[in-house]
Every structure is written in C-alpha cells, then in structure tokens.
Amino acid sequence: MSSTPAVGTALAPSSGHIIVLGNEKGGSGKSTSAMHIITGLLSRGATVGSIDVDSRQGSLSRYIENRRAFIERSGVPLNMPSHHLVPRSALDTVEAQRQDETARFMQSLMDLASNNAFVVVDCPGSDSYLSRIAHSYADTLLTPLNDSFIDFDILGRVDPETNKVTRPSFYGELVWESRKLKALRSRGQIDWVVMRNRMSTLDAHNKRRVGDAMTELEKRVGFRVMPGLCERVIYRELFLQGLTLFDYTHPQLQRNMTMSHVAARQELRELISGLNLPQAALAAAE
Ligand SMILES: Nc1ncnc2c1ncn2[C@@H]1O[C@H](COP(=O)(O)OP(=O)(O)OP(=O)(O)O)[C@@H](O)[C@H]1O
Ligand SMILES: [Mg+2]
C-alpha cells in the first residue's frame, strides 16, 4: 500500500473547483465520467482544466487527443479543456520518483486551478502515491461504482445472509486520510459522491439490493449517493471522435436523437447537477 503523503501546499482561495475521479477498482467508469463532466462543463461555457494522473493507461488523454484531432479534421470549433498528463517518473529510486511526480502534479494543479473555473483530475484504478495526493486536493470526489457487489466491496463488506453492511472497507480509509490531509492543509472539506454506473435497465432486483447496501453505508463512511448512469453504447461509442452527447447541442453537430440518447442526456444532466458545484463558478460561465 502507498504511504500517506505530506500535507503539501495550500492552493489560493480563489482557485478553481477541483473534481477528482477516484476508485481503486479498475474499469468502474472514472475516465468515461471525467470526459463527460469536462464536456458538460465546457458546453455551459465554463473554463476547464484536466489532469490525467493515470499515465500508464492515459485513457482520458487519448479521449482528449481524439477530440483535438476531430476539431482539426471537421473544422467544428468545439471547446477544449487545458489538459496535462503527469508522466511516470523515470528516476532511479521510488522516493525520487515520488518527489518528481508530486512536483509535476502540483505544478499542473496550481497552474490549471489558477486559470480555470474547474479542474477535473482522473486517477488510476489502483492505490498509488500520486493518486493519494490528488484525492487530498479534491473539493468534490466522485467515485463511480459498477452496479455489483464485487465493486461495492471496496466501500463495505456485506453479509451474504442478512444483506447488511458489516464494516467499511479500505477505500473508505483512504478517503478518510485524504480528508484529514486536506483539513490540516487548508481546513477544507471533501464532498464525496458515489455514483452508480453501468446500471442495467432490466435487473431491478440487483439494483435494489446494491441500492439498499449503499444507503446503509452512506452515513457510516461519509459519502452521498447520486443517481448514476445506465449501461449505454452512447457512453463509449464517441470515444474515437473525442465527443460526448453534450457536443450534440453544438449547431454543427445536431442530429436526430433516439429515445436512448434522450434518456442518456437526462442522466448526464443529473450527473452534473448532482455534483452540487459552486453556483458562482457556473453562473460566471453562462
Ligand atoms: N455507463 C456506461 N455504459 C457503457 N459503457 C461504459 C459505461 N461506463 C463506462 N463504460 C465502458 O467501461 C469501460 C471502462 O470505463 P473507463 O475506462 O471509463 O473506466 P475507468 O474506471 O477509468 O478504468 P481504469 O480504472 O482502468 O482507469 C470502457 O470500455 C468504457 O467505455
Ligand atoms: Mg481510467
């Protein structure tokens, strides 16, 4: 397990709002949600910075590169985030690598937070030192969770007989450490939001069981549950063009929407509004 980072430098009070996508479980939808939040905020006219802390996969960086290529190819003037990838350090020792990566991350964070209303940080699906630092700078921490008990296990253990939560799990402890670091650094708080992802429109029984377990854990671990995204092809099929459904509101990209697209757009709107982002930053963009 990664050790706890030092308290670190406080950001200026006027800095942009920092949204961190985190979950130690791989493949839960962090990068997908990150790109939808980025494009959702951009479509409202907000300035957005983005940081990819998962340089091994670099999914968010690929998504954004695809968007840049689409803009060049099509000539459609879509808004772009200011994007930074924090590369893995090639230094010799673990300690030197940590210091190197931390310095690059802090440079990017301070730069982007002082020039944008929002900064979206995409973390890897594993515990790393850099991911811990990123968590401790979150104003909003969004944890997407696949709608299954295998994924729920990172938040809490569930008794198979009674369906009751027996105890919180290790990711909850990581968030607790992050909250402590942030409070020591700036007295700031982290609004931890858990979002269910890839929900089946058919399996009502599983949906209810996972939902009940989440409600039970919500207060014990200190997060709030937000309505999530269903499993839909539209959330993955626009990756190669670097687009999301939010871009379909652009006059040059408008097209006929299917019922599923309309339902998806509603889910996405609820995702952004459920984050309870600072109204001042959003209003300034409109
Ligand atoms: N709501 C959804 N509907 C359909 N497909 C989805 C949905 N959310 C995510 N996916 C797909 O699930 C896969 C994993 O998503 P994603 O890469 O966003 O997860 P991640 O948490 O960033 O993964 P990692 O931990 O490996 O970084 C991708 O193929 C993505 O297209
Ligand atoms: Mg990812």
PDB file of C-alpha atoms and ligand atoms in Angstrom:
ATOM      1  CA  MET A   1       0.000   0.000   0.000  1.00  0.00           C
ATOM      2  CA  SER A   2       1.206   3.558  -0.714  1.00  0.00           C
ATOM      3  CA  SER A   3       2.266   5.623   2.284  1.00  0.00           C
ATOM      4  CA  THR A   4       0.420   8.766   3.299  1.00  0.00           C
ATOM      5  CA  PRO A   5       1.790  11.876   1.547  1.00  0.00           C
ATOM      6  CA  ALA A   6       2.924  15.017   3.361  1.00  0.00           C
ATOM      7  CA  VAL A   7       0.325  17.741   3.959  1.00  0.00           C
ATOM      8  CA  GLY A   8       1.546  19.783   0.962  1.00  0.00           C
ATOM      9  CA  THR A   9       0.988  23.305  -0.297  1.00  0.00           C
ATOM     10  CA  ALA A  10      -2.374  25.027   0.089  1.00  0.00           C
ATOM     11  CA  LEU A  11      -3.959  26.446  -3.078  1.00  0.00           C
ATOM     12  CA  ALA A  12      -5.062  30.077  -3.274  1.00  0.00           C
ATOM     13  CA  PRO A  13      -8.661  30.591  -2.035  1.00  0.00           C
ATOM     14  CA  SER A  14      -9.625  31.935  -5.465  1.00  0.00           C
ATOM     15  CA  SER A  15      -8.602  28.663  -7.182  1.00  0.00           C
ATOM     16  CA  GLY A  16     -10.958  26.733  -9.425  1.00  0.00           C
ATOM     17  CA  HIS A  17     -13.108  23.940  -8.031  1.00  0.00           C
ATOM     18  CA  ILE A  18     -11.298  20.586  -8.111  1.00  0.00           C
ATOM     19  CA  ILE A  19     -13.230  17.453  -9.076  1.00  0.00           C
ATOM     20  CA  VAL A  20     -11.315  14.190  -8.601  1.00  0.00           C
ATOM     21  CA  LEU A  21     -12.460  10.920 -10.153  1.00  0.00           C
ATOM     22  CA  GLY A  22     -11.313   8.119  -7.882  1.00  0.00           C
ATOM     23  CA  ASN A  23     -11.933   4.449  -7.173  1.00  0.00           C
ATOM     24  CA  GLU A  24      -9.254   1.841  -6.583  1.00  0.00           C
ATOM     25  CA  LYS A  25     -11.273  -0.630  -8.569  1.00  0.00           C
ATOM     26  CA  GLY A  26     -10.319  -0.638 -12.249  1.00  0.00           C
ATOM     27  CA  GLY A  27     -12.826  -0.163 -15.025  1.00  0.00           C
ATOM     28  CA  SER A  28     -15.578   1.472 -12.981  1.00  0.00           C
ATOM     29  CA  GLY A  29     -16.033   4.407 -15.363  1.00  0.00           C
ATOM     30  CA  LYS A  30     -13.700   7.093 -13.986  1.00  0.00           C
ATOM     31  CA  SER A  31     -12.236   8.189 -17.331  1.00  0.00           C
ATOM     32  CA  THR A  32     -15.615   7.992 -19.073  1.00  0.00           C
ATOM     33  CA  SER A  33     -17.256  10.073 -16.329  1.00  0.00           C
ATOM     34  CA  ALA A  34     -14.323  12.514 -16.323  1.00  0.00           C
ATOM     35  CA  MET A  35     -14.732  13.201 -20.050  1.00  0.00           C
ATOM     36  CA  HIS A  36     -18.498  13.636 -19.719  1.00  0.00           C
ATOM     37  CA  ILE A  37     -18.086  16.089 -16.840  1.00  0.00           C
ATOM     38  CA  ILE A  38     -15.400  18.018 -18.743  1.00  0.00           C
ATOM     39  CA  THR A  39     -17.529  18.335 -21.890  1.00  0.00           C
ATOM     40  CA  GLY A  40     -20.657  19.047 -19.832  1.00  0.00           C
ATOM     41  CA  LEU A  41     -18.941  21.983 -18.124  1.00  0.00           C
ATOM     42  CA  LEU A  42     -17.378  23.179 -21.385  1.00  0.00           C
ATOM     43  CA  SER A  43     -20.795  23.104 -23.074  1.00  0.00           C
ATOM     44  CA  ARG A  44     -22.021  25.505 -20.366  1.00  0.00           C
ATOM     45  CA  GLY A  45     -19.203  27.878 -21.229  1.00  0.00           C
ATOM     46  CA  ALA A  46     -17.014  27.147 -18.190  1.00  0.00           C
ATOM     47  CA  THR A  47     -13.236  27.072 -18.408  1.00  0.00           C
ATOM     48  CA  VAL A  48     -11.951  23.615 -17.557  1.00  0.00           C
ATOM     49  CA  GLY A  49      -8.507  22.230 -16.826  1.00  0.00           C
ATOM     50  CA  SER A  50      -7.931  18.480 -16.779  1.00  0.00           C
ATOM     51  CA  ILE A  51      -5.164  16.311 -15.365  1.00  0.00           C
ATOM     52  CA  ASP A  52      -4.523  12.671 -16.178  1.00  0.00           C
ATOM     53  CA  VAL A  53      -2.765  11.014 -13.261  1.00  0.00           C
ATOM     54  CA  ASP A  54      -3.124   7.592 -14.913  1.00  0.00           C
ATOM     55  CA  SER A  55      -0.256   7.905 -17.364  1.00  0.00           C
ATOM     56  CA  ARG A  56       0.076   4.122 -17.736  1.00  0.00           C
ATOM     57  CA  GLN A  57      -3.333   3.889 -19.467  1.00  0.00           C
ATOM     58  CA  GLY A  58      -3.775   7.530 -20.396  1.00  0.00           C
ATOM     59  CA  SER A  59      -7.434   6.937 -21.367  1.00  0.00           C
ATOM     60  CA  LEU A  60      -8.546  10.493 -20.619  1.00  0.00           C
ATOM     61  CA  SER A  61      -5.542  11.901 -22.515  1.00  0.00           C
ATOM     62  CA  ARG A  62      -6.401   9.683 -25.516  1.00  0.00           C
ATOM     63  CA  TYR A  63     -10.034  10.859 -25.388  1.00  0.00           C
ATOM     64  CA  ILE A  64      -8.871  14.487 -25.412  1.00  0.00           C
ATOM     65  CA  GLU A  65      -6.316  13.894 -28.200  1.00  0.00           C
ATOM     66  CA  ASN A  66      -9.135  12.330 -30.253  1.00  0.00           C
ATOM     67  CA  ARG A  67     -11.210  15.452 -29.658  1.00  0.00           C
ATOM     68  CA  ARG A  68      -8.386  17.692 -30.842  1.00  0.00           C
ATOM     69  CA  ALA A  69      -7.985  15.560 -33.982  1.00  0.00           C
ATOM     70  CA  PHE A  70     -11.767  15.713 -34.601  1.00  0.00           C
ATOM     71  CA  ILE A  71     -11.728  19.512 -34.380  1.00  0.00           C
ATOM     72  CA  GLU A  72      -8.839  19.716 -36.853  1.00  0.00           C
ATOM     73  CA  ARG A  73     -10.461  17.225 -39.255  1.00  0.00           C
ATOM     74  CA  SER A  74     -14.002  18.610 -39.153  1.00  0.00           C
ATOM     75  CA  GLY A  75     -13.334  22.288 -38.544  1.00  0.00           C
ATOM     76  CA  VAL A  76     -16.091  22.317 -35.885  1.00  0.00           C
ATOM     77  CA  PRO A  77     -14.858  24.778 -33.230  1.00  0.00           C
ATOM     78  CA  LEU A  78     -15.612  22.759 -30.085  1.00  0.00           C
ATOM     79  CA  ASN A  79     -14.329  23.918 -26.719  1.00  0.00           C
ATOM     80  CA  MET A  80     -11.300  22.120 -25.352  1.00  0.00           C
ATOM     81  CA  PRO A  81     -10.023  21.714 -21.794  1.00  0.00           C
ATOM     82  CA  SER A  82      -6.453  22.730 -20.934  1.00  0.00           C
ATOM     83  CA  HIS A  83      -5.057  19.260 -20.475  1.00  0.00           C
ATOM     84  CA  HIS A  84      -1.976  17.993 -18.619  1.00  0.00           C
ATOM     85  CA  LEU A  85      -0.735  14.418 -18.345  1.00  0.00           C
ATOM     86  CA  VAL A  86       1.521  13.736 -15.370  1.00  0.00           C
ATOM     87  CA  PRO A  87       4.053  11.279 -16.820  1.00  0.00           C
ATOM     88  CA  ARG A  88       5.571   8.453 -14.804  1.00  0.00           C
ATOM     89  CA  SER A  89       8.975   9.364 -13.464  1.00  0.00           C
ATOM     90  CA  ALA A  90      11.996   7.525 -14.845  1.00  0.00           C
ATOM     91  CA  LEU A  91      14.220   8.354 -11.861  1.00  0.00           C
ATOM     92  CA  ASP A  92      16.090   5.554 -10.086  1.00  0.00           C
ATOM     93  CA  THR A  93      14.565   5.239  -6.628  1.00  0.00           C
ATOM     94  CA  VAL A  94      10.934   5.062  -5.515  1.00  0.00           C
ATOM     95  CA  GLU A  95      11.433   8.107  -3.304  1.00  0.00           C
ATOM     96  CA  ALA A  96      12.955  10.152  -6.154  1.00  0.00           C
ATOM     97  CA  GLN A  97      10.103   9.083  -8.469  1.00  0.00           C
ATOM     98  CA  ARG A  98       7.509  10.157  -5.905  1.00  0.00           C
ATOM     99  CA  GLN A  99       9.098  13.547  -5.446  1.00  0.00           C
ATOM    100  CA  ASP A 100       9.406  14.045  -9.195  1.00  0.00           C
ATOM    101  CA  GLU A 101       5.784  13.051  -9.930  1.00  0.00           C
ATOM    102  CA  THR A 102       4.465  15.056  -6.986  1.00  0.00           C
ATOM    103  CA  ALA A 103       6.321  18.165  -8.168  1.00  0.00           C
ATOM    104  CA  ARG A 104       4.882  17.805 -11.700  1.00  0.00           C
ATOM    105  CA  PHE A 105       1.374  17.183 -10.395  1.00  0.00           C
ATOM    106  CA  MET A 106       1.499  20.207  -8.086  1.00  0.00           C
ATOM    107  CA  GLN A 107       2.813  22.392 -10.897  1.00  0.00           C
ATOM    108  CA  SER A 108      -0.072  21.330 -13.160  1.00  0.00           C
ATOM    109  CA  LEU A 109      -2.677  21.653 -10.416  1.00  0.00           C
ATOM    110  CA  MET A 110      -1.599  25.136  -9.363  1.00  0.00           C
ATOM    111  CA  ASP A 111      -1.323  26.321 -12.939  1.00  0.00           C
ATOM    112  CA  LEU A 112      -4.725  24.949 -14.014  1.00  0.00           C
ATOM    113  CA  ALA A 113      -6.569  25.846 -10.805  1.00  0.00           C
ATOM    114  CA  SER A 114      -5.485  29.469 -11.056  1.00  0.00           C
ATOM    115  CA  ASN A 115      -6.662  29.774 -14.675  1.00  0.00           C
ATOM    116  CA  ASN A 116      -9.870  27.732 -14.814  1.00  0.00           C
ATOM    117  CA  ALA A 117     -13.217  27.616 -13.026  1.00  0.00           C
ATOM    118  CA  PHE A 118     -12.923  23.817 -12.727  1.00  0.00           C
ATOM    119  CA  VAL A 119     -10.144  21.250 -12.727  1.00  0.00           C
ATOM    120  CA  VAL A 120     -11.038  17.599 -13.361  1.00  0.00           C
ATOM    121  CA  VAL A 121      -8.470  15.003 -12.237  1.00  0.00           C
ATOM    122  CA  ASP A 122      -8.671  11.402 -13.467  1.00  0.00           C
ATOM    123  CA  CYS A 123      -6.971   8.865 -11.153  1.00  0.00           C
ATOM    124  CA  PRO A 124      -5.836   5.291 -11.916  1.00  0.00           C
ATOM    125  CA  GLY A 125      -7.817   2.264 -10.751  1.00  0.00           C
ATOM    126  CA  SER A 126      -5.206   1.354  -8.164  1.00  0.00           C
ATOM    127  CA  ASP A 127      -3.699   2.766  -4.991  1.00  0.00           C
ATOM    128  CA  SER A 128      -0.702   4.978  -5.803  1.00  0.00           C
ATOM    129  CA  TYR A 129       1.120   7.767  -4.031  1.00  0.00           C
ATOM    130  CA  LEU A 130       0.130  10.285  -6.689  1.00  0.00           C
ATOM    131  CA  SER A 131      -3.491   9.211  -6.557  1.00  0.00           C
ATOM    132  CA  ARG A 132      -3.455   9.815  -2.785  1.00  0.00           C
ATOM    133  CA  ILE A 133      -2.097  13.311  -3.280  1.00  0.00           C
ATOM    134  CA  ALA A 134      -4.756  14.030  -5.903  1.00  0.00           C
ATOM    135  CA  HIS A 135      -7.509  12.774  -3.560  1.00  0.00           C
ATOM    136  CA  SER A 136      -6.322  15.120  -0.823  1.00  0.00           C
ATOM    137  CA  TYR A 137      -6.819  18.162  -3.111  1.00  0.00           C
ATOM    138  CA  ALA A 138     -10.394  17.231  -4.093  1.00  0.00           C
ATOM    139  CA  ASP A 139     -13.215  19.660  -3.423  1.00  0.00           C
ATOM    140  CA  THR A 140     -15.539  17.065  -4.926  1.00  0.00           C
ATOM    141  CA  LEU A 141     -14.513  13.397  -5.058  1.00  0.00           C
ATOM    142  CA  LEU A 142     -16.630  11.379  -7.465  1.00  0.00           C
ATOM    143  CA  THR A 143     -16.429   7.599  -7.196  1.00  0.00           C
ATOM    144  CA  PRO A 144     -18.211   5.730  -9.975  1.00  0.00           C
ATOM    145  CA  LEU A 145     -19.076   2.196  -8.983  1.00  0.00           C
ATOM    146  CA  ASN A 146     -20.181  -0.626 -11.240  1.00  0.00           C
ATOM    147  CA  ASP A 147     -23.566  -1.782 -10.111  1.00  0.00           C
ATOM    148  CA  SER A 148     -22.444  -5.025  -8.486  1.00  0.00           C
ATOM    149  CA  PHE A 149     -21.413  -6.340  -5.066  1.00  0.00           C
ATOM    150  CA  ILE A 150     -17.919  -7.087  -6.404  1.00  0.00           C
ATOM    151  CA  ASP A 151     -17.364  -3.370  -6.863  1.00  0.00           C
ATOM    152  CA  PHE A 152     -19.259  -2.423  -3.735  1.00  0.00           C
ATOM    153  CA  ASP A 153     -16.679  -4.447  -1.765  1.00  0.00           C
ATOM    154  CA  ILE A 154     -14.182  -1.552  -1.950  1.00  0.00           C
ATOM    155  CA  LEU A 155     -16.644   0.538   0.091  1.00  0.00           C
ATOM    156  CA  GLY A 156     -18.011  -2.001   2.527  1.00  0.00           C
ATOM    157  CA  ARG A 157     -18.342  -5.680   3.397  1.00  0.00           C
ATOM    158  CA  VAL A 158     -21.820  -7.141   3.069  1.00  0.00           C
ATOM    159  CA  ASP A 159     -23.100 -10.177   4.998  1.00  0.00           C
ATOM    160  CA  PRO A 160     -24.409 -12.640   2.387  1.00  0.00           C
ATOM    161  CA  GLU A 161     -27.150 -13.946   4.716  1.00  0.00           C
ATOM    162  CA  THR A 162     -28.606 -10.707   6.010  1.00  0.00           C
ATOM    163  CA  ASN A 163     -27.504  -8.346   3.219  1.00  0.00           C
ATOM    164  CA  LYS A 164     -26.346  -5.953   5.966  1.00  0.00           C
ATOM    165  CA  VAL A 165     -23.108  -3.994   5.764  1.00  0.00           C
ATOM    166  CA  THR A 166     -20.699  -5.469   8.342  1.00  0.00           C
ATOM    167  CA  ARG A 167     -17.890  -2.911   8.069  1.00  0.00           C
ATOM    168  CA  PRO A 168     -16.460  -0.193   5.839  1.00  0.00           C
ATOM    169  CA  SER A 169     -13.534  -1.153   3.538  1.00  0.00           C
ATOM    170  CA  PHE A 170     -10.069   0.099   2.645  1.00  0.00           C
ATOM    171  CA  TYR A 171     -11.009   2.742   0.075  1.00  0.00           C
ATOM    172  CA  GLY A 172     -13.105   4.463   2.757  1.00  0.00           C
ATOM    173  CA  GLU A 173      -9.958   4.643   4.866  1.00  0.00           C
ATOM    174  CA  LEU A 174      -8.017   6.222   2.001  1.00  0.00           C
ATOM    175  CA  VAL A 175     -10.687   8.894   1.634  1.00  0.00           C
ATOM    176  CA  TRP A 176     -10.652   9.441   5.386  1.00  0.00           C
ATOM    177  CA  GLU A 177      -6.856  10.005   5.252  1.00  0.00           C
ATOM    178  CA  SER A 178      -7.340  12.412   2.336  1.00  0.00           C
ATOM    179  CA  ARG A 179      -9.951  14.350   4.285  1.00  0.00           C
ATOM    180  CA  LYS A 180      -7.550  14.612   7.217  1.00  0.00           C
ATOM    181  CA  LEU A 181      -4.730  15.896   4.987  1.00  0.00           C
ATOM    182  CA  LYS A 182      -6.963  18.462   3.355  1.00  0.00           C
ATOM    183  CA  ALA A 183      -8.322  19.680   6.687  1.00  0.00           C
ATOM    184  CA  LEU A 184      -4.794  20.061   8.087  1.00  0.00           C
ATOM    185  CA  ARG A 185      -3.643  21.921   4.992  1.00  0.00           C
ATOM    186  CA  SER A 186      -6.498  24.337   4.473  1.00  0.00           C
ATOM    187  CA  ARG A 187      -9.388  23.397   6.777  1.00  0.00           C
ATOM    188  CA  GLY A 188     -11.121  22.432   3.581  1.00  0.00           C
ATOM    189  CA  GLN A 189     -13.600  19.605   3.164  1.00  0.00           C
ATOM    190  CA  ILE A 190     -14.167  16.947   0.538  1.00  0.00           C
ATOM    191  CA  ASP A 191     -17.680  16.333  -0.754  1.00  0.00           C
ATOM    192  CA  TRP A 192     -17.507  12.591  -1.501  1.00  0.00           C
ATOM    193  CA  VAL A 193     -20.119  11.487  -4.016  1.00  0.00           C
ATOM    194  CA  VAL A 194     -20.635   7.871  -5.050  1.00  0.00           C
ATOM    195  CA  MET A 195     -22.313   7.307  -8.374  1.00  0.00           C
ATOM    196  CA  ARG A 196     -23.631   4.009  -9.656  1.00  0.00           C
ATOM    197  CA  ASN A 197     -22.500   3.261 -13.176  1.00  0.00           C
ATOM    198  CA  ARG A 198     -23.450   0.818 -15.926  1.00  0.00           C
ATOM    199  CA  MET A 199     -26.803   0.096 -14.294  1.00  0.00           C
ATOM    200  CA  SER A 200     -28.919  -2.426 -16.104  1.00  0.00           C
ATOM    201  CA  THR A 201     -32.319  -1.214 -17.190  1.00  0.00           C
ATOM    202  CA  LEU A 202     -33.582  -4.789 -16.649  1.00  0.00           C
ATOM    203  CA  ASP A 203     -32.150  -6.193 -13.410  1.00  0.00           C
ATOM    204  CA  ALA A 204     -34.385  -4.418 -10.873  1.00  0.00           C
ATOM    205  CA  HIS A 205     -33.640  -6.935  -8.085  1.00  0.00           C
ATOM    206  CA  ASN A 206     -29.835  -6.405  -8.138  1.00  0.00           C
ATOM    207  CA  LYS A 207     -30.345  -2.663  -8.486  1.00  0.00           C
ATOM    208  CA  ARG A 208     -32.447  -2.587  -5.336  1.00  0.00           C
ATOM    209  CA  ARG A 209     -30.061  -4.785  -3.299  1.00  0.00           C
ATOM    210  CA  VAL A 210     -26.984  -2.696  -4.191  1.00  0.00           C
ATOM    211  CA  GLY A 211     -29.013   0.463  -3.585  1.00  0.00           C
ATOM    212  CA  ASP A 212     -30.085  -0.713  -0.113  1.00  0.00           C
ATOM    213  CA  ALA A 213     -26.480  -1.558   0.855  1.00  0.00           C
ATOM    214  CA  MET A 214     -25.284   1.861  -0.340  1.00  0.00           C
ATOM    215  CA  THR A 215     -27.930   3.687   1.649  1.00  0.00           C
ATOM    216  CA  GLU A 216     -26.857   1.766   4.722  1.00  0.00           C
ATOM    217  CA  LEU A 217     -23.182   2.630   4.260  1.00  0.00           C
ATOM    218  CA  GLU A 218     -23.714   6.252   3.218  1.00  0.00           C
ATOM    219  CA  LYS A 219     -23.721   7.743   6.709  1.00  0.00           C
ATOM    220  CA  ARG A 220     -21.188   5.350   8.232  1.00  0.00           C
ATOM    221  CA  VAL A 221     -18.487   6.123   5.675  1.00  0.00           C
ATOM    222  CA  GLY A 222     -19.431   9.703   4.915  1.00  0.00           C
ATOM    223  CA  PHE A 223     -20.377   9.831   1.243  1.00  0.00           C
ATOM    224  CA  ARG A 224     -23.583  10.700  -0.540  1.00  0.00           C
ATOM    225  CA  VAL A 225     -25.122   8.634  -3.290  1.00  0.00           C
ATOM    226  CA  MET A 226     -26.091  10.192  -6.552  1.00  0.00           C
ATOM    227  CA  PRO A 227     -28.233   8.719  -9.330  1.00  0.00           C
ATOM    228  CA  GLY A 228     -25.862   7.244 -11.876  1.00  0.00           C
ATOM    229  CA  LEU A 229     -25.546   6.207 -15.494  1.00  0.00           C
ATOM    230  CA  CYS A 230     -27.118   3.178 -17.114  1.00  0.00           C
ATOM    231  CA  GLU A 231     -25.198   0.843 -19.389  1.00  0.00           C
ATOM    232  CA  ARG A 232     -25.478   2.550 -22.802  1.00  0.00           C
ATOM    233  CA  VAL A 233     -23.486   2.219 -26.011  1.00  0.00           C
ATOM    234  CA  ILE A 234     -23.550   6.000 -26.495  1.00  0.00           C
ATOM    235  CA  TYR A 235     -21.266   6.459 -23.462  1.00  0.00           C
ATOM    236  CA  ARG A 236     -18.471   4.595 -25.235  1.00  0.00           C
ATOM    237  CA  GLU A 237     -19.048   4.854 -28.952  1.00  0.00           C
ATOM    238  CA  LEU A 238     -17.988   8.511 -29.331  1.00  0.00           C
ATOM    239  CA  PHE A 239     -14.508   7.910 -27.805  1.00  0.00           C
ATOM    240  CA  LEU A 240     -12.691   7.744 -31.148  1.00  0.00           C
ATOM    241  CA  GLN A 241     -14.067  11.136 -32.169  1.00  0.00           C
ATOM    242  CA  GLY A 242     -13.376  12.594 -28.733  1.00  0.00           C
ATOM    243  CA  LEU A 243     -17.017  13.621 -28.402  1.00  0.00           C
ATOM    244  CA  THR A 244     -19.829  13.095 -25.905  1.00  0.00           C
ATOM    245  CA  LEU A 245     -23.576  13.609 -26.139  1.00  0.00           C
ATOM    246  CA  PHE A 246     -23.094  17.157 -24.798  1.00  0.00           C
ATOM    247  CA  ASP A 247     -21.473  18.049 -28.118  1.00  0.00           C
ATOM    248  CA  TYR A 248     -24.695  17.240 -29.965  1.00  0.00           C
ATOM    249  CA  THR A 249     -26.031  20.586 -28.739  1.00  0.00           C
ATOM    250  CA  HIS A 250     -23.452  22.334 -30.948  1.00  0.00           C
ATOM    251  CA  PRO A 251     -25.274  23.776 -34.010  1.00  0.00           C
ATOM    252  CA  GLN A 252     -22.922  21.956 -36.427  1.00  0.00           C
ATOM    253  CA  LEU A 253     -23.325  18.592 -34.706  1.00  0.00           C
ATOM    254  CA  GLN A 254     -27.051  18.437 -34.061  1.00  0.00           C
ATOM    255  CA  ARG A 255     -28.659  15.174 -35.153  1.00  0.00           C
ATOM    256  CA  ASN A 256     -31.759  13.080 -34.601  1.00  0.00           C
ATOM    257  CA  MET A 257     -31.727  11.684 -31.101  1.00  0.00           C
ATOM    258  CA  THR A 258     -33.007   8.188 -30.307  1.00  0.00           C
ATOM    259  CA  MET A 259     -35.046   7.566 -27.129  1.00  0.00           C
ATOM    260  CA  SER A 260     -31.915   6.105 -25.556  1.00  0.00           C
ATOM    261  CA  HIS A 261     -29.948   9.272 -26.403  1.00  0.00           C
ATOM    262  CA  VAL A 262     -32.614  11.461 -24.827  1.00  0.00           C
ATOM    263  CA  ALA A 263     -32.605   9.304 -21.668  1.00  0.00           C
ATOM    264  CA  ALA A 264     -28.775   9.414 -21.619  1.00  0.00           C
ATOM    265  CA  ARG A 265     -28.716  13.176 -21.918  1.00  0.00           C
ATOM    266  CA  GLN A 266     -31.087  13.439 -18.992  1.00  0.00           C
ATOM    267  CA  GLU A 267     -28.835  11.140 -16.924  1.00  0.00           C
ATOM    268  CA  LEU A 268     -25.839  13.286 -17.826  1.00  0.00           C
ATOM    269  CA  ARG A 269     -27.608  16.495 -16.818  1.00  0.00           C
ATOM    270  CA  GLU A 270     -28.500  14.895 -13.498  1.00  0.00           C
ATOM    271  CA  LEU A 271     -24.887  13.818 -13.092  1.00  0.00           C
ATOM    272  CA  ILE A 272     -23.639  17.405 -13.428  1.00  0.00           C
ATOM    273  CA  SER A 273     -26.377  18.929 -11.298  1.00  0.00           C
ATOM    274  CA  GLY A 274     -25.977  16.209  -8.627  1.00  0.00           C
ATOM    275  CA  LEU A 275     -22.376  17.273  -8.096  1.00  0.00           C
ATOM    276  CA  ASN A 276     -23.667  20.488  -6.448  1.00  0.00           C
ATOM    277  CA  LEU A 277     -20.845  22.507  -7.990  1.00  0.00           C
ATOM    278  CA  PRO A 278     -20.333  26.095  -6.828  1.00  0.00           C
ATOM    279  CA  GLN A 279     -23.081  28.164  -8.408  1.00  0.00           C
ATOM    280  CA  ALA A 280     -20.844  31.213  -8.701  1.00  0.00           C
ATOM    281  CA  ALA A 281     -18.385  29.374 -10.977  1.00  0.00           C
ATOM    282  CA  LEU A 282     -21.202  28.008 -13.129  1.00  0.00           C
ATOM    283  CA  ALA A 283     -23.085  31.298 -13.298  1.00  0.00           C
ATOM    284  CA  ALA A 284     -19.915  33.166 -14.334  1.00  0.00           C
ATOM    285  CA  ALA A 285     -19.687  30.823 -17.327  1.00  0.00           C
ATOM    286  CA  GLU A 286     -23.213  31.494 -18.601  1.00  0.00           C
TER     287      GLU A 286
HETATM  288  N1  LIG B   1     -22.305   3.824 -18.483  1.00  0.00           N
HETATM  289  C1  LIG B   1     -21.578   3.099 -19.352  1.00  0.00           C
HETATM  290  N2  LIG B   1     -22.167   2.458 -20.377  1.00  0.00           N
HETATM  291  C2  LIG B   1     -21.440   1.708 -21.232  1.00  0.00           C
HETATM  292  N3  LIG B   1     -20.109   1.551 -21.168  1.00  0.00           N
HETATM  293  C3  LIG B   1     -19.460   2.167 -20.171  1.00  0.00           C
HETATM  294  C4  LIG B   1     -20.138   2.990 -19.216  1.00  0.00           C
HETATM  295  N4  LIG B   1     -19.215   3.481 -18.355  1.00  0.00           N
HETATM  296  C5  LIG B   1     -18.030   3.011 -18.748  1.00  0.00           C
HETATM  297  N5  LIG B   1     -18.156   2.207 -19.839  1.00  0.00           N
HETATM  298  C6  LIG B   1     -17.097   1.437 -20.508  1.00  0.00           C
HETATM  299  O1  LIG B   1     -16.460   0.660 -19.486  1.00  0.00           O
HETATM  300  C7  LIG B   1     -15.054   0.559 -19.718  1.00  0.00           C
HETATM  301  C8  LIG B   1     -14.305   1.106 -18.503  1.00  0.00           C
HETATM  302  O2  LIG B   1     -14.574   2.502 -18.402  1.00  0.00           O
HETATM  303  P1  LIG B   1     -13.439   3.558 -18.007  1.00  0.00           P
HETATM  304  O3  LIG B   1     -12.210   3.332 -18.815  1.00  0.00           O
HETATM  305  O4  LIG B   1     -14.091   4.889 -18.021  1.00  0.00           O
HETATM  306  O5  LIG B   1     -13.172   3.084 -16.507  1.00  0.00           O
HETATM  307  P2  LIG B   1     -12.007   3.548 -15.516  1.00  0.00           P
HETATM  308  O6  LIG B   1     -12.582   3.491 -14.152  1.00  0.00           O
HETATM  309  O7  LIG B   1     -11.415   4.820 -15.971  1.00  0.00           O
HETATM  310  O8  LIG B   1     -10.951   2.361 -15.714  1.00  0.00           O
HETATM  311  P3  LIG B   1      -9.450   2.313 -15.137  1.00  0.00           P
HETATM  312  O9  LIG B   1      -9.586   2.038 -13.659  1.00  0.00           O
HETATM  313  O10 LIG B   1      -8.855   1.145 -15.867  1.00  0.00           O
HETATM  314  O11 LIG B   1      -8.810   3.639 -15.410  1.00  0.00           O
HETATM  315  C9  LIG B   1     -14.791   1.312 -21.001  1.00  0.00           C
HETATM  316  O12 LIG B   1     -14.817   0.393 -22.057  1.00  0.00           O
HETATM  317  C10 LIG B   1     -15.989   2.288 -21.095  1.00  0.00           C
HETATM  318  O13 LIG B   1     -16.260   2.629 -22.436  1.00  0.00           O
HETATM  319 MG    MG B   2      -9.405   5.312 -16.396  1.00  0.00          MG
END
